[in-house]
Backbone as numpy.savetxt, mean C-alpha at the origin, in Angstrom:
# Nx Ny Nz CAx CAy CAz Cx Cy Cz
9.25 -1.15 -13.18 8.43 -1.85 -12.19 7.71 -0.86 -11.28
8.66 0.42 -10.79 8.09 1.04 -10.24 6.61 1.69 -10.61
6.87 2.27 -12.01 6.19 3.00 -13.01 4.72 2.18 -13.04
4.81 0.84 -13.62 3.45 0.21 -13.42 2.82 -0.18 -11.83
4.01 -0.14 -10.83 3.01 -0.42 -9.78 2.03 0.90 -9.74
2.62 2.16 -9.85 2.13 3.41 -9.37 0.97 3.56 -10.53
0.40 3.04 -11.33 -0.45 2.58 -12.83 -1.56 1.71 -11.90
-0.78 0.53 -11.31 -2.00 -0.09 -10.75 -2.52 0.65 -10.02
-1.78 1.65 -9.05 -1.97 2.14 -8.20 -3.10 2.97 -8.02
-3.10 3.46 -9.64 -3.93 4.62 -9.93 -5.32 3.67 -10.36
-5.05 3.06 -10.95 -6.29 2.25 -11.68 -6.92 1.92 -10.37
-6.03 1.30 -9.15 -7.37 0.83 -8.44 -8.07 2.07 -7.40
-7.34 3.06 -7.24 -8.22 3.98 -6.82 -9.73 4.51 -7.25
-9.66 3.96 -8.33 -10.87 4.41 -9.30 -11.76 2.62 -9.49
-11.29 1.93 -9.57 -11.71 0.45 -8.88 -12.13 -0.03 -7.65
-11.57 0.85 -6.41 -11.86 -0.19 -5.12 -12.52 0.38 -4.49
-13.75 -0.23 -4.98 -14.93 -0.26 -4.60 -15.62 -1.54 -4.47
-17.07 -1.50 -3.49 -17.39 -2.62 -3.54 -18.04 -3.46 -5.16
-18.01 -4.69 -5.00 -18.41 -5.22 -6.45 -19.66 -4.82 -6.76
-20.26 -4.63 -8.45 -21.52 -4.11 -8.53 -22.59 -5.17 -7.85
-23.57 -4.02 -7.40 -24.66 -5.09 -6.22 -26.03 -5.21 -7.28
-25.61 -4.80 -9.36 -26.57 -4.92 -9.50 -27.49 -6.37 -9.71
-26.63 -7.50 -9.51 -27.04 -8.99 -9.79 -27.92 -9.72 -8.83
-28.74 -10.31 -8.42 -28.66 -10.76 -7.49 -29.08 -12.38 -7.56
-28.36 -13.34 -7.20 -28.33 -14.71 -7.91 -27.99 -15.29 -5.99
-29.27 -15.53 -5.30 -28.92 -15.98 -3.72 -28.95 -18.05 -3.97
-29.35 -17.98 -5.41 -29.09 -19.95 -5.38 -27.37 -20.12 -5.74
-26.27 -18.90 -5.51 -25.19 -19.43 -5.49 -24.25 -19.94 -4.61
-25.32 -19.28 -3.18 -24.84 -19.49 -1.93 -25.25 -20.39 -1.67
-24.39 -21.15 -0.42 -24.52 -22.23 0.57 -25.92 -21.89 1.31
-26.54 -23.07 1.46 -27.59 -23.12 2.66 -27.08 -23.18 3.84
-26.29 -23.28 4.66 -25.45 -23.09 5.94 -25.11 -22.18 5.60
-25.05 -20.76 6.64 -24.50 -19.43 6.81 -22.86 -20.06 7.42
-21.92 -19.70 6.09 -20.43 -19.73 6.61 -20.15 -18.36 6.84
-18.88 -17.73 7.07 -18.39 -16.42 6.80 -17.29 -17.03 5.57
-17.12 -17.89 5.09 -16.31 -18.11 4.06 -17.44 -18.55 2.72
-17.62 -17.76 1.56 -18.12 -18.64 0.71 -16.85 -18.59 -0.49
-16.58 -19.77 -1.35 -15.12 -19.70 -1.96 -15.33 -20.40 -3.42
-16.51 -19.81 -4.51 -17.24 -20.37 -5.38 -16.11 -20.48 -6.52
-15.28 -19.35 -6.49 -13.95 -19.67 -7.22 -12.57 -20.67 -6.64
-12.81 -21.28 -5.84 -11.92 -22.42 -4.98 -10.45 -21.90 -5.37
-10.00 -20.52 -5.24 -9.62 -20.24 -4.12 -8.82 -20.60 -3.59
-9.34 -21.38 -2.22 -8.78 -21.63 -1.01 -9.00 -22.86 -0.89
-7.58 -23.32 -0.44 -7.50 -25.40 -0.29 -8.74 -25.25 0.92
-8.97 -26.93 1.02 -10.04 -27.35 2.23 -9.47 -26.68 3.18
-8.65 -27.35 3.85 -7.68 -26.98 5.15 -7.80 -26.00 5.49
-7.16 -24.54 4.48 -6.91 -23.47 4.72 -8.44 -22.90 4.83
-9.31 -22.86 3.54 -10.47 -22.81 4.07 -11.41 -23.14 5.18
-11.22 -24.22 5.90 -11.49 -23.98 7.54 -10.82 -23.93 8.55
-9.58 -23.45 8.14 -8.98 -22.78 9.30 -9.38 -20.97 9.42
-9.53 -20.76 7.85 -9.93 -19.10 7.77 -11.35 -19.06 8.88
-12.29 -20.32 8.20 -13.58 -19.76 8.89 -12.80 -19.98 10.48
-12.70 -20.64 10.99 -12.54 -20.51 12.42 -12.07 -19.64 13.03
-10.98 -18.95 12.19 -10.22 -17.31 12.79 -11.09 -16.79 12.70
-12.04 -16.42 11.38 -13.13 -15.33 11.52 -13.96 -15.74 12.34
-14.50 -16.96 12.87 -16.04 -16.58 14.28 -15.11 -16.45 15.12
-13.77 -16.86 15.87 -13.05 -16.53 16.88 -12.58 -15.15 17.18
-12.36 -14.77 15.90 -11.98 -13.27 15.87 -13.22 -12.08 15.88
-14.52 -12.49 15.67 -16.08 -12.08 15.45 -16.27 -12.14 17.31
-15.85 -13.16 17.68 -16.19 -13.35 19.34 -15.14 -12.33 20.18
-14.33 -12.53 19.61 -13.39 -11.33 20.52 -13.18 -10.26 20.44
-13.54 -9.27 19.35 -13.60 -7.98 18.71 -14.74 -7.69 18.48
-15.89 -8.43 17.74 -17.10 -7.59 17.58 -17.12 -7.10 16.04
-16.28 -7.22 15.16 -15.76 -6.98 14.21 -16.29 -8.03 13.33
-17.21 -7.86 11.62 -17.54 -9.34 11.21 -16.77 -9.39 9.76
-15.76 -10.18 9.63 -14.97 -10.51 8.24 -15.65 -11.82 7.72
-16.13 -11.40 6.62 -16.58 -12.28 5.28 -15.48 -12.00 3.86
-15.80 -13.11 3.45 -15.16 -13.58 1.88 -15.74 -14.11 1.08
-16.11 -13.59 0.21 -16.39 -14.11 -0.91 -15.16 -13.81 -2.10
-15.09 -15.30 -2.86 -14.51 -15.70 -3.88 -15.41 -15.57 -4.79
-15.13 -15.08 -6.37 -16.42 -15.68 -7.37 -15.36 -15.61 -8.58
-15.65 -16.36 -9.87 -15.47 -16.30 -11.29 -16.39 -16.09 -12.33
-17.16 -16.84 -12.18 -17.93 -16.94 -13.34 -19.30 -16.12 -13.49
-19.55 -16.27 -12.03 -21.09 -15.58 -11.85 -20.91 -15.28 -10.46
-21.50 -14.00 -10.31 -21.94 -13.52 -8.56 -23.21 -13.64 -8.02
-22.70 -13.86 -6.82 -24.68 -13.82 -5.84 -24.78 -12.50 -5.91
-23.77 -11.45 -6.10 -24.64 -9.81 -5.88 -25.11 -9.87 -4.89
-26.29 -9.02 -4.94 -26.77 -8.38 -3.73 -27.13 -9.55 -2.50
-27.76 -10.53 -2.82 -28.11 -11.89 -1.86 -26.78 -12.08 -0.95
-25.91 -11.71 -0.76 -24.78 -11.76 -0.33 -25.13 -10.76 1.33
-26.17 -9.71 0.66 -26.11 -8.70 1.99 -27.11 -9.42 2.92
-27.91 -9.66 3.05 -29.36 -11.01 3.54 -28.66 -11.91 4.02
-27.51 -12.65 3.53 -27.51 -14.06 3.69 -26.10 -13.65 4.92
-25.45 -12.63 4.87 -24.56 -12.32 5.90 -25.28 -11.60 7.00
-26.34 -10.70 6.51 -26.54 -9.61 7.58 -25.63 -8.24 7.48
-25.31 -7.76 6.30 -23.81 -6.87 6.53 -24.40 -5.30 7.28
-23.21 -5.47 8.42 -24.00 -4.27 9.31 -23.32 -2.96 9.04
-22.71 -2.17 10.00 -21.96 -1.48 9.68 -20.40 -1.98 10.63
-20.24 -3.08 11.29 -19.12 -3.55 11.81 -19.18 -4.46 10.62
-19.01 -4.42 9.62 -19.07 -5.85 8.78 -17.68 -5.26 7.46
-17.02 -6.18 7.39 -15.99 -6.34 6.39 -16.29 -6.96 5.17
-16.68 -7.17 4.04 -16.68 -8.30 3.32 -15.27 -7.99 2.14
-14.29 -9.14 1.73 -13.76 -9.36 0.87 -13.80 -9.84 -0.46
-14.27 -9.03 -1.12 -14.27 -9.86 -2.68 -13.25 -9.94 -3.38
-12.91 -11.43 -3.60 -11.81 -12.00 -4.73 -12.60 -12.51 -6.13
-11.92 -11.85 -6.72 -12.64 -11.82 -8.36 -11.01 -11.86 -9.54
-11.23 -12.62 -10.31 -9.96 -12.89 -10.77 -10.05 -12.00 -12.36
-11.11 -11.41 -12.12 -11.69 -11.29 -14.04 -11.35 -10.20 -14.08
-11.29 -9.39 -13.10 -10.71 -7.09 -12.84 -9.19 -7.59 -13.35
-8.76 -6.30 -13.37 -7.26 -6.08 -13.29 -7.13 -6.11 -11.62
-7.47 -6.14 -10.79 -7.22 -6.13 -9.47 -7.80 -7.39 -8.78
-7.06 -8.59 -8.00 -7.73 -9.38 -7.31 -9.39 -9.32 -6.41
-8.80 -8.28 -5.43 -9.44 -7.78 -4.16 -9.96 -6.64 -4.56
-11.38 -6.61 -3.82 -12.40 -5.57 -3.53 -12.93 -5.75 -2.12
-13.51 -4.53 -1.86 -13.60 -4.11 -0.07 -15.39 -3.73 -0.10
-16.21 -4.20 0.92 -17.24 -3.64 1.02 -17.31 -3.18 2.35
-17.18 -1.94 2.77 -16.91 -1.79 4.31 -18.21 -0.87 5.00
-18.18 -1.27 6.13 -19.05 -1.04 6.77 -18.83 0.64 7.45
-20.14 1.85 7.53 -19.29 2.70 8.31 -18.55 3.12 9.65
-18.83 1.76 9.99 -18.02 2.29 11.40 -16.36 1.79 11.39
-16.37 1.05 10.21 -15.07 0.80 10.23 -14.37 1.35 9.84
-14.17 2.93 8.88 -14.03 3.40 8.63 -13.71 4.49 9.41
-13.71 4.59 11.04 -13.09 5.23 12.15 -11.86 4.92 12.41
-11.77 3.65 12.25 -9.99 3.21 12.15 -9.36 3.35 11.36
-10.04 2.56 9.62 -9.37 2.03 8.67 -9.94 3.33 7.31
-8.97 4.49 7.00 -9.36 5.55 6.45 -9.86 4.34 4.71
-10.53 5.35 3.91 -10.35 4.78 2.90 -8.90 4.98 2.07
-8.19 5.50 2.05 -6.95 5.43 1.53 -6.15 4.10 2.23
-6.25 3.76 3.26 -5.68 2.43 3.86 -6.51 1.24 2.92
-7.99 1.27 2.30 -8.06 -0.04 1.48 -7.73 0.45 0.24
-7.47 1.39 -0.02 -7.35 1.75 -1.66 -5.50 0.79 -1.58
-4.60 1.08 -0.78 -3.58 0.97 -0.57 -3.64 -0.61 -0.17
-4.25 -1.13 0.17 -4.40 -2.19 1.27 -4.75 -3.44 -0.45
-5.34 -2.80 -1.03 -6.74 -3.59 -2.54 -4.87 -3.31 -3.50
-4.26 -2.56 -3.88 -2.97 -2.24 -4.69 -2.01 -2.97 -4.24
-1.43 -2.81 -2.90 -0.34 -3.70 -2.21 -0.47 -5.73 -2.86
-1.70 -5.73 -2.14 -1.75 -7.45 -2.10 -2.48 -8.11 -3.60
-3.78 -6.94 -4.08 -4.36 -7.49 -4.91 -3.55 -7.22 -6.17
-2.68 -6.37 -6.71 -1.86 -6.53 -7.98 -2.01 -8.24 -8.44
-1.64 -8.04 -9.98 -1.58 -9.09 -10.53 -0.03 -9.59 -10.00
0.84 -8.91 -10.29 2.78 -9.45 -9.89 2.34 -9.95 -8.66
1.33 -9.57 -7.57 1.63 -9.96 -6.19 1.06 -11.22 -6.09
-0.08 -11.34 -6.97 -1.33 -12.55 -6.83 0.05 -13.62 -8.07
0.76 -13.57 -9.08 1.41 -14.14 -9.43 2.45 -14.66 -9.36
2.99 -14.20 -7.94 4.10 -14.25 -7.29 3.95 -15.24 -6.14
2.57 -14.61 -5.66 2.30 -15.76 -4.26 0.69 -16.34 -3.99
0.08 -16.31 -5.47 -1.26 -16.76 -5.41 -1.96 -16.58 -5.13
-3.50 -16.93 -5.21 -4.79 -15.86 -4.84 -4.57 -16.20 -3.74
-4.61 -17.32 -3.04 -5.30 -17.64 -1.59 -4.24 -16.63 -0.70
-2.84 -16.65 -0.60 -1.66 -15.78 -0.48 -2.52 -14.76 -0.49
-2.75 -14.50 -1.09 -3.92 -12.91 -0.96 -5.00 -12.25 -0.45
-5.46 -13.35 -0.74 -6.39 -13.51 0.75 -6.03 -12.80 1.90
-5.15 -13.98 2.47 -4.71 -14.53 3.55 -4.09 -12.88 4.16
-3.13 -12.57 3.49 -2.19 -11.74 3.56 -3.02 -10.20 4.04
-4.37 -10.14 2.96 -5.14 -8.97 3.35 -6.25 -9.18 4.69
-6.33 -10.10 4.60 -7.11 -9.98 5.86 -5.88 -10.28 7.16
-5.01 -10.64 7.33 -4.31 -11.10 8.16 -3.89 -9.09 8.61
-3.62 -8.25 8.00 -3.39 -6.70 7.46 -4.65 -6.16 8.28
-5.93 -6.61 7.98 -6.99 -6.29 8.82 -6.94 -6.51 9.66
-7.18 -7.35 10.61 -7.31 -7.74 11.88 -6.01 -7.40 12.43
-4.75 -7.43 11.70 -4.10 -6.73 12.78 -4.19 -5.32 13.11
-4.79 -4.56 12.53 -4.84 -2.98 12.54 -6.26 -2.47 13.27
-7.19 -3.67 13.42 -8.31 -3.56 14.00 -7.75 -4.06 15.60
-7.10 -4.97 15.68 -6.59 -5.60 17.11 -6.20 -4.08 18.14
-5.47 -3.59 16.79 -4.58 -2.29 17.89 -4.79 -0.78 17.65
-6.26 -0.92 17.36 -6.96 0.38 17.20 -7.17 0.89 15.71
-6.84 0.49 14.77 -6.79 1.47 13.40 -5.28 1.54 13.31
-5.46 1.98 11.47 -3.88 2.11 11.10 -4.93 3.24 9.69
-3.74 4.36 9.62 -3.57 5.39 8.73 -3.20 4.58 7.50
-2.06 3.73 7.38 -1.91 3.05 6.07 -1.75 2.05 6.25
-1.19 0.97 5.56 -0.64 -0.35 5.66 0.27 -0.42 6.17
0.73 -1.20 7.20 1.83 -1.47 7.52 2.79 -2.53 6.96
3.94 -2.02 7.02 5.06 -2.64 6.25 5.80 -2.14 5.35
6.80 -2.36 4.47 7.20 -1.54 3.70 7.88 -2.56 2.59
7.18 -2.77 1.21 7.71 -4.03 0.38 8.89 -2.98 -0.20
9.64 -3.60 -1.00 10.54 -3.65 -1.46 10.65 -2.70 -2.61
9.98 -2.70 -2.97 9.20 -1.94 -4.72 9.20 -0.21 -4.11
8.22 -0.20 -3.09 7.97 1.13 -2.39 9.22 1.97 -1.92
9.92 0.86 -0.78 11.60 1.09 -0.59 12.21 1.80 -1.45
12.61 1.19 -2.40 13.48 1.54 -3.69 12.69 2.82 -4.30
11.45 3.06 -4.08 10.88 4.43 -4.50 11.62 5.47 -3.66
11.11 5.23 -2.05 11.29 6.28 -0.88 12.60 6.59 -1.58
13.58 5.72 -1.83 15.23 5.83 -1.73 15.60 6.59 -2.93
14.62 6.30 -4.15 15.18 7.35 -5.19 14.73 8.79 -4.93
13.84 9.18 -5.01 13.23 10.58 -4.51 13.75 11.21 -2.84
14.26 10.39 -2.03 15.25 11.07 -1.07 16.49 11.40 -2.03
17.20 10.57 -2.89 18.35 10.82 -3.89 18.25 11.99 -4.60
17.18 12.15 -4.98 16.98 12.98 -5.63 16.80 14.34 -5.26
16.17 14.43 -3.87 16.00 15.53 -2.69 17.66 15.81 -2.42
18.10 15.29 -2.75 19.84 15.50 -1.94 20.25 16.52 -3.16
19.94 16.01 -4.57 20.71 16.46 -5.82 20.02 17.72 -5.93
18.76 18.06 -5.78 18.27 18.95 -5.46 18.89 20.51 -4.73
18.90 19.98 -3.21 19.59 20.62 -2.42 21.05 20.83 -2.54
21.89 19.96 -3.20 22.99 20.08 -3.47 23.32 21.18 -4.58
22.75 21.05 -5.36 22.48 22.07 -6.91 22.16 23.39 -6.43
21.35 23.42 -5.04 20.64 25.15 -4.84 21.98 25.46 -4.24
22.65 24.68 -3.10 23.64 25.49 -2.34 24.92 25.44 -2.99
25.19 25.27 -3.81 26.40 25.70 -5.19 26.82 27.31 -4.67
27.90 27.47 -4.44 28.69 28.86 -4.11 28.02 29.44 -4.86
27.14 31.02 -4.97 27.45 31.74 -6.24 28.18 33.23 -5.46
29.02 32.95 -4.66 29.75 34.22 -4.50 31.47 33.85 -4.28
32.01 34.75 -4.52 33.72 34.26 -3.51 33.71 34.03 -2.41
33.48 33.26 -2.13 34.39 33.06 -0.51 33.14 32.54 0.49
31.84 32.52 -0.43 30.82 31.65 0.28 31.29 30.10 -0.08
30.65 29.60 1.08 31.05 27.95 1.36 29.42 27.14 0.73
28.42 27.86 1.53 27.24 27.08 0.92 26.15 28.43 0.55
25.31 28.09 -0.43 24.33 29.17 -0.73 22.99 28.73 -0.03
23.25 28.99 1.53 21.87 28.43 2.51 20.50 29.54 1.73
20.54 31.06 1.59 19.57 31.14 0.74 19.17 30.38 -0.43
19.54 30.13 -1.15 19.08 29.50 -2.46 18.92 27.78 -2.10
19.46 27.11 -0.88 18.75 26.16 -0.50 17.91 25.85 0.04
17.11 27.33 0.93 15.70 27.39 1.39 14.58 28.23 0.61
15.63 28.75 -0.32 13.94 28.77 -1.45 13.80 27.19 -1.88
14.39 26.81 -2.74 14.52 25.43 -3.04 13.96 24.24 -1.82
13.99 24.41 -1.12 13.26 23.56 0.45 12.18 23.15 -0.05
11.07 23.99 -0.45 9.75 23.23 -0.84 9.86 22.15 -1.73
10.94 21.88 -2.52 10.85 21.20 -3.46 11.71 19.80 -2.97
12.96 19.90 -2.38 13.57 19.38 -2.08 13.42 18.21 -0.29
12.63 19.28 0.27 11.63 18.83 1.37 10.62 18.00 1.15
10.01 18.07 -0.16 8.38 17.22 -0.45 9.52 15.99 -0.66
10.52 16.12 -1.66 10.89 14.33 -2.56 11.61 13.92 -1.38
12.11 14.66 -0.20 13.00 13.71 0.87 12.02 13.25 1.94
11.37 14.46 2.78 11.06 14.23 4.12 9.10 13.67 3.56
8.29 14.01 2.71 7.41 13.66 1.93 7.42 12.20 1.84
8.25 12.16 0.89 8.22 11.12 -0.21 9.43 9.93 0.17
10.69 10.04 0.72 11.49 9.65 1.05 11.15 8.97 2.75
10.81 9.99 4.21 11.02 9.52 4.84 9.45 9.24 5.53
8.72 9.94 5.12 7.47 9.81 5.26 6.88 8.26 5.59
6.89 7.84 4.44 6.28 6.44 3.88 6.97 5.56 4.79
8.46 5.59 4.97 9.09 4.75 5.84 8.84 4.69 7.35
8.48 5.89 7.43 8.47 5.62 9.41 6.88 5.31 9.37
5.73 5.64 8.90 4.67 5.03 8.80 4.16 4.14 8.80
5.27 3.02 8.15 5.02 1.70 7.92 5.97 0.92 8.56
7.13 1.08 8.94 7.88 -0.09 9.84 8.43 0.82 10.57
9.53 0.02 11.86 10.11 0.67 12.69 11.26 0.38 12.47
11.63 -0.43 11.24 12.81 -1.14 11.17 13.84 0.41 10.53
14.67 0.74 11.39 15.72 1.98 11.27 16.93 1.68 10.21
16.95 0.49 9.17 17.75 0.30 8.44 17.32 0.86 7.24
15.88 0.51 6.66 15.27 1.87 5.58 15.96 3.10 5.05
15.76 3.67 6.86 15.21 4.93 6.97 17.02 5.90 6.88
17.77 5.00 7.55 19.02 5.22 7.73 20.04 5.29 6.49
19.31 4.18 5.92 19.93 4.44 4.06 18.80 5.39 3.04
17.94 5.88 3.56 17.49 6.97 2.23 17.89 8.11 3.67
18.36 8.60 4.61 19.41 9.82 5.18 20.22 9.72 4.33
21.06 8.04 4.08 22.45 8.26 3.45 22.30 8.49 2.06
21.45 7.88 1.18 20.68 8.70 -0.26 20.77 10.11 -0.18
20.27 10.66 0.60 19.80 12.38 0.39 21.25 12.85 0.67
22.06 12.49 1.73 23.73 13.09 1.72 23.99 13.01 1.08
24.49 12.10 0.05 24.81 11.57 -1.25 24.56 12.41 -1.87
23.58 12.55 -2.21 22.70 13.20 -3.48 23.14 15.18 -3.19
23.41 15.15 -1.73 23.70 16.93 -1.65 25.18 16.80 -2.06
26.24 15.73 -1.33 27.51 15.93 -1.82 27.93 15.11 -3.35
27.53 14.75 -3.66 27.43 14.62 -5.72 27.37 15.80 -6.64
26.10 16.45 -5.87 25.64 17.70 -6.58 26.75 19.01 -6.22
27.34 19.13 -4.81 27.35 20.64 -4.18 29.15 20.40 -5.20
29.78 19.10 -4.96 30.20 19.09 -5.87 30.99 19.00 -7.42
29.63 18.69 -7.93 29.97 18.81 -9.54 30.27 19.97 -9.91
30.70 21.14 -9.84 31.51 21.88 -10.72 32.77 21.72 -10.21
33.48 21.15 -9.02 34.83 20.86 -8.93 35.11 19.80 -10.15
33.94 18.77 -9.84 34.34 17.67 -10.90 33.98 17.98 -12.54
33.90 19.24 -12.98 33.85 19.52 -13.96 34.27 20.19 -14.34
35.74 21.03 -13.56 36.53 21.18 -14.18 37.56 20.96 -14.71
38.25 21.29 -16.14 39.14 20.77 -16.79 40.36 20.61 -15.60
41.18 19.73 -16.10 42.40 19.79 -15.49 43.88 20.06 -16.53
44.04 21.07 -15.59 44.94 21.61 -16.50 46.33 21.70 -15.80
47.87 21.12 -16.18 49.15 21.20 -15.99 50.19 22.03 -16.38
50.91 23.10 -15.39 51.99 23.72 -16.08 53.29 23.50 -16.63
53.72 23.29 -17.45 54.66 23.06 -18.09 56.38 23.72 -17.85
């Protein structure tokens, strides 16, 4: 599971981008300027005007403009930029069900002072996966990514996504494990009467430093504050030094005198 998220992961880096603007079909749009158009339905009635109303309420209080477009079959393309106005405060969301990826981002440059592009590359992988859109549905996806926006725009910008699913977790936690077995393996006695081999665990540091404090604790304090994570991939990487420092006790024979 891990293996293919980090697959999507890669695929949509090279995907999330905005949709091609080479079409341009403006008789697919509504004659009333919404910020919701939802030609792939998407989104129930209800939910669909409750979205538009967050977005002009949230347009009035920030200054910030979030659009959506849904499509399947055929796109308005470029008529999309005219019929919104897209400035450089302008967001638009494309949901397209036909990619390997739900969600696509057309962002404006000033938004891009808060929201790095690695936050939508991450932001388009997290929610738009197929397991995620099949798990909790397009509109769920929607919902979920823009709800991700506006909160990170509310409180200045965010470096990545916030939160930390479950899938990612279980990553941080193996590669801290693995940082432990690491470090455990370099500081192995190699003399009499040494207790730990602290040289040979700080050459080894670069390596053992990237999969724990990198890869392990990194990702976790970035994304939540919740200290239960973070507190079990510490107890991963101990683990992983006292397993390793030691297996040659536990590998040796045992032997009885007679």
């Amino acid at each position: 599971m891990i293996l293919v998220t980090c697959c999507i992961s890669l695929t949509s880096w090279m995907i999330a981008v905005p949709p091609a603007w080479a079409v341009n079909n403006p008789e697919l749009l509504p004659e009333k300027v919404t910020p919701v158009v939802d030609l792939a339905n998407f989104l129930p009635d209800v939910q669909e005007d409750s979205l538009i109303k967050d977005i002009k309420d949230f347009e009035e209080e920030t200054g910030w403009r979030l659009r959506v477009l849904t499509q399947y079959d055929r796109s308005p393309g470029r008529a999309v930029i005219n019929f919104w106005g897209l400035d450089d405060k302008s967001i638009l969301l494309v949901a397209d069900s036909r990619g390997g990826n739900l969600l696509s981002f057309s962002i404006g440059d000033d938004v891009y002072n808060l929201l790095p592009r690695t936050f939508w590359i991450e932001l388009q992988s997290r929610f738009g996966n197929m397991y995620y859109v099949r798990d909790n549905g397009d509109n769920k996806a929607i919902m979920d990514s823009l709800n991700t926006i506006k909160g990170c725009l509310v409180k200045g910008g965010c470096a990545v996504v916030p939160g930390l699913p479950k899938e990612q977790w279980i990553f941080t936690l193996i590669t801290s494990i693995v940082g432990g077995l690491v470090c455990g393996f370099a500081g192995i006695p190699r003399k009499k009467g040494q207790v730990f081999a602290w040289q040979w665990a700080l050459i080894m540091s670069p390596l053992w430093g990237i999969l724990f404090i990198s890869f392990g604790i990194g990702p976790v304090v970035t994304r939540t504050s919740d200290w239960l994570p973070l507190f079990r991939n510490i107890m991963g990487f101990a683990l992983g030094v006292l397993v390793a420092y030691l297996s040659p006790l536990l590998n040796q024979p045992n032997t009885s005198n007679t």
